[in-house]
Amino acid sequence: MSSFSIEICLAVIGVLLVAFDAFATSLSRKVVPALAIGAVALLLVLLLGGHGNPPALPEFAKSFYAVDSLAYFYKVFAMVTTLGVLIIAWESDSVVAHYSSSQGIHTRIGEFYALPLIVCAGMMWMASAKDLVSVFVPLELVTVSFYVLVAYTRRSGNALEAGVKYLILGALSTGILVYGIAWVYGVTGSMTFEGIAAAVKNPHINSTALLFGTALLLAGLGFKVGAAPFHIWIPDVYQGAPTPVTAFLSVGSKAAGFVVLTRTVTAFLTEGSVIGPQVRTALLVAAGLTIAIGSLAAITQTNLKRLFAYSSISHAGFLVLALACGSSQRLGISSGGIVALYLATYLPMTLLGFLLLAVLRSQGVGEELKDLTGLSKRSPGLAFALTAAMASLAGLPLTAGFFGKMLVFVAAVDQGYYAAVVVAVIGAAAGFYYYFRPILAVYSTGENDGAKLTWSPVAKGTASLLIACIVILGVYPRLLQFVLNPVPVAVAGK
Amino acid sequence: MSPLEIVILLPLLAAALIGAGLPAKLVGRVAALANLIVVIGLWLQFPGATADGSLVFKMSRQILDNPSISFAVGADGMSLILALLTTIVTVAAIWQIVDKPAIYYVSSLMISAGALGAFLTTDVFFIYSFHELALIPTLLMIALHGQGDATERRKVAWKTTVYLGVGSLVLLAGLVALVLNFSEGGKLTFDLTALLAVAKNAPLAAGTQAWIFFVLLLGFGTLVSLFPMHSWAAPAYATAPTPVAMLHSGVLKKFGLYGLIRIALPLLPLGAKAEWVQQAMLWMLLGNIIIIGLVTIHQTKLDSMLGNSSVMHMGYIFLGIAAGSELALRGAVLLMFAHGVSIALLFALCGKMRNQLGSLEFSKLGGLAKNAPFMTVIFGFAAFASIGLPGLANFPGELMVFAGAFDSRVAGLTEGLQPIHWATIVALWGVVMSAVYMLRAYRSLFFGAATAGHFIRDPDGEQRLPLLLLTAVLVVVGFRPGLLIDLLDFTLNTAKAAGL
């Protein structure tokens, strides 16, 4: 099955599930999650099975739809993330249902499982986007679905606040993005990345107007991936949104933003680009700011979910830094490859973190660091899993999280961006502090030495799998070699 | 499978088994002993110093193709000596754990595995990575099970973690720069043997070598508590639970020195000899010896005195590295071994005294020899070794370092005494300072009038064994340093290779 049809299937199943949930009553609450998880799992198997077959694209799609290895990687990434998010949603079902129902009325939260499928279809499409229009349409599909998901637990004040903030800033960033697209089209006369890459080499192009358009475009995308100075919305939205949605935003939405950013930046930084140096400087400054703000602000956080939010900002900074460094012909390593590898290692550790958060939450444990004390006594398994997630997020060697950071260091030192290296060192060092604080809390003994905690077999199995990913990728990253050195990013698709 | 892989993985496996619920004491002791036996076996089998500096017990598994990274193990004399040190101290440290939770065993085994991995792998990536294994166990052990009140020990634990974290990241930046600079025109490789080959055929420009060496010096130096990045070490050792203090000060800290000798010196021979780098290094190591020496003299408690003395003694080993001659480097490695054994022994005794006495202040204690003759004798051996008395392991090491440093000479500089000679002359006063604080502590703790309210008993038979083991090692190596230094061959590292 080609990826194109899989995306259509996902969207259609998503819509059908919403309809099913609206009409079937008592059954639906039990069946919809299972249907959603089953559908994503099945389609993921089909996608993986179809790798290598010549994609049967309809003729009309060929002009805007790329089928390169970059797109394939991000499609698999989106589906795996969606699967993980649905499992996290299942774990936090009771919490979400509690906060989304009107008092005393039995609620169904079928949409909560159906919408992620539609988001997934959008993210997969974004991975293939070859021109700015096919970037914009799926991006809006994703963003609008997230407007619903973020504010889904409507009886929680935090969630409503998060929903409003996300709606306003999301809409604003969309406006900026469209405006930027219009300017870029006006200057270059092209919507496709291929055409833009060709146009920016023209020395007679109006570079001021082009720069203006590019700046707007990058600002719009900066909102989506949470790069400074467009990161302000992240802490509040991440903290207020239901945990599965936060996980989705933090992993899926960020990755989708980065695949677009990879293609955009690659186009604007082509060899001989008239605005290359300016774009590079802007990205470097943004990366440095993002790492610094994310890491330094994380130090003082006492809420685990908010900590994850700042951690996500800091990781975005490292990713932008990788993009700013560009590809090294000499070493045969592309910046897109580093970003993809970073995200591939970011996925298991972040999903694991949010899964544990959901498990803890469903057991009545709070999200504050002080609520975690004594956890190692209450559940050694949970304590160990949290340690693994945090160690990997901190980028400790022999865990998956180290490779991405190390490759960013390699790229930055290779380009001679020593100021960026210094900022990255400070950011990573701060990470040792704020990621280790939860570990210390978990193994401390305190007043919370309460009853033993239990977790469901599904959660336990998923967590074990994610820990295995973290450790195996940490000591045998060869499994991700194909991600790191793919066929060069297809700006100029066939 | 290479036996070295077993040596590295065994403690990790034991830690995992203990984490899974197996009896901690049994598994921990068996793993530590088994590892010691294997390493002694390897030491007996070691073919002797090979002229071309080649490695034995080699094995390599590729884990990433581009950049090329492999889990490669291999040993030469230096790594074998340090592995021997690690396993000896690990046995002694594991034996110090009495009636403690399993996390003591898990942490000690993980620190041990980290050190063994760092010493026995030959890929820069893994040399770096294994050292970090100790980071979380150290934090948890100091913060949760350290001495003193909770706020204070947490502060110490965080300070240690942040220092070690920043140091290791600076180190990472330096190593990345190193690897990038040696991969001109090719793909990146982290394999030390391949890097050495490149360094021999196409050495870097002297200026580049100097600044990379300096970054590595800062990174490795922080991990070894080189002045002025030393302030984490003494409180950390004084606060840490006994086994962690023994392993950290005795073994893990040697990683930074090992890295400088193994990675920085052979790859960047001109960098180490650059004038400004030499001068910086000499000032820093004199800071360790003189300033920290004076600080040590002023300590009023045994644990903080030992912590500071451990920082101070790193200065001698740095002197050996700064000199860089074959004699000085051999002395430095021997001193690393000897210091590791003697400081571990001192911290073991310190832990036993703390458990029984509750206080370690010199002014409050005295006359312990009457009730604890065994500990008095053992403490004497350790203290005399630490001062550098002939017949104990530290003496030949220090002698070789001083002789090597005094003998080394930078061509083209002034005739007569060069900076390194002046530094050696000043550093010699450190020996006097060691004698002052060690002998004073010995006298005030064990002799004189006993103070009321403090009672101490000698450890029982089983607990005496590890102390006797460490003492025996100090004596045997003191009389036959050849057992270890004959394994060393630094001809490649030293001036000959650099063409100096």
CSV table of C-alpha atoms in Angstrom, one decimal, chain A residues 330-333 387 391 396-398 402-403 406-407 409-411 413-414 418 421 424-425 428-429 432-433 436-437 439-440 443-445 474-481 484-485, chain B residues 62-67 69 103 125-126 128-130 132-133 135-136 139-140 143-144 154 158 161-162 165-166 168-170 172-173 176-177 180 183-188 190 211:
chain,number,residue,atom,x,y,z
A,330,ARG,CA,33.4,16.5,3.6
A,331,LEU,CA,32.1,14.2,6.2
A,332,GLY,CA,29.1,12.9,4.2
A,333,ILE,CA,26.7,13.9,7.0
A,387,THR,CA,15.5,7.3,35.6
A,391,ALA,CA,19.1,10.0,31.8
A,396,LEU,CA,24.0,10.8,29.1
A,397,PRO,CA,26.3,8.6,27.0
A,398,LEU,CA,25.2,5.0,26.4
A,402,PHE,CA,23.6,11.2,23.6
A,403,PHE,CA,24.0,10.6,19.9
A,406,MET,CA,27.1,14.6,20.1
A,407,LEU,CA,26.3,15.0,16.4
A,409,PHE,CA,28.4,19.2,18.7
A,410,VAL,CA,30.3,17.6,15.7
A,411,ALA,CA,28.4,19.8,13.2
A,413,VAL,CA,32.6,22.4,15.8
A,414,ASP,CA,33.1,21.4,12.2
A,418,TYR,CA,32.4,28.1,18.7
A,421,VAL,CA,29.2,25.3,21.1
A,424,ALA,CA,25.3,24.2,23.8
A,425,VAL,CA,27.7,23.1,26.5
A,428,ALA,CA,23.6,20.5,28.2
A,429,ALA,CA,25.3,21.1,31.5
A,432,PHE,CA,22.3,17.5,34.0
A,433,TYR,CA,20.8,19.4,36.8
A,436,PHE,CA,18.5,14.6,37.4
A,437,ARG,CA,16.4,16.4,40.0
A,439,ILE,CA,15.7,11.1,39.6
A,440,LEU,CA,16.9,12.3,43.0
A,443,TYR,CA,15.0,7.8,45.1
A,444,SER,CA,14.6,10.1,48.1
A,445,THR,CA,12.5,9.0,51.0
A,474,GLY,CA,22.4,4.1,23.0
A,475,VAL,CA,24.9,1.3,22.4
A,476,TYR,CA,24.0,0.2,18.9
A,477,PRO,CA,23.1,3.3,16.9
A,478,ARG,CA,23.9,1.5,13.7
A,479,LEU,CA,20.1,0.7,13.5
A,480,LEU,CA,19.7,4.4,12.7
A,481,GLN,CA,22.5,4.7,10.2
A,484,LEU,CA,21.8,9.7,9.4
A,485,ASN,CA,23.1,9.3,5.9
B,62,GLN,CA,31.3,-1.6,14.8
B,63,ILE,CA,28.3,0.2,16.2
B,64,LEU,CA,28.0,3.1,13.7
B,65,ASP,CA,29.6,3.3,10.2
B,66,ASN,CA,29.7,7.0,9.5
B,67,PRO,CA,30.9,8.5,11.8
B,69,ILE,CA,32.4,4.3,16.1
B,103,ILE,CA,21.7,0.7,46.1
B,125,PHE,CA,33.6,7.5,22.1
B,126,PHE,CA,33.4,4.6,24.6
B,128,TYR,CA,34.3,9.0,27.1
B,129,SER,CA,31.0,7.3,27.5
B,130,PHE,CA,31.9,4.8,30.2
B,132,GLU,CA,29.7,9.0,32.6
B,133,LEU,CA,28.2,5.8,33.9
B,135,LEU,CA,27.5,10.3,37.2
B,136,ILE,CA,24.0,9.3,38.5
B,139,LEU,CA,24.8,11.9,42.7
B,140,LEU,CA,22.4,9.6,44.4
B,143,ALA,CA,22.7,13.1,48.2
B,144,LEU,CA,20.9,10.2,49.8
B,154,ARG,CA,22.5,17.6,48.6
B,158,TRP,CA,24.8,18.8,43.1
B,161,THR,CA,27.4,16.6,39.5
B,162,VAL,CA,27.5,20.0,37.9
B,165,GLY,CA,28.9,17.4,34.0
B,166,VAL,CA,30.5,20.6,32.8
B,168,SER,CA,32.8,16.1,30.7
B,169,LEU,CA,31.0,18.4,28.2
B,170,VAL,CA,34.0,20.6,27.8
B,172,LEU,CA,33.4,16.2,24.7
B,173,ALA,CA,33.8,19.4,22.8
B,176,VAL,CA,35.0,16.3,18.9
B,177,ALA,CA,37.5,18.9,17.8
B,180,LEU,CA,37.3,16.4,13.4
B,183,SER,CA,39.6,13.4,9.7
B,184,GLU,CA,40.7,15.8,7.1
B,185,GLY,CA,39.3,14.5,3.8
B,186,GLY,CA,37.9,11.3,5.2
B,187,LYS,CA,35.0,10.2,7.2
B,188,LEU,CA,34.9,10.7,11.0
B,190,PHE,CA,36.6,7.7,16.8
B,211,TRP,CA,44.4,24.9,21.8
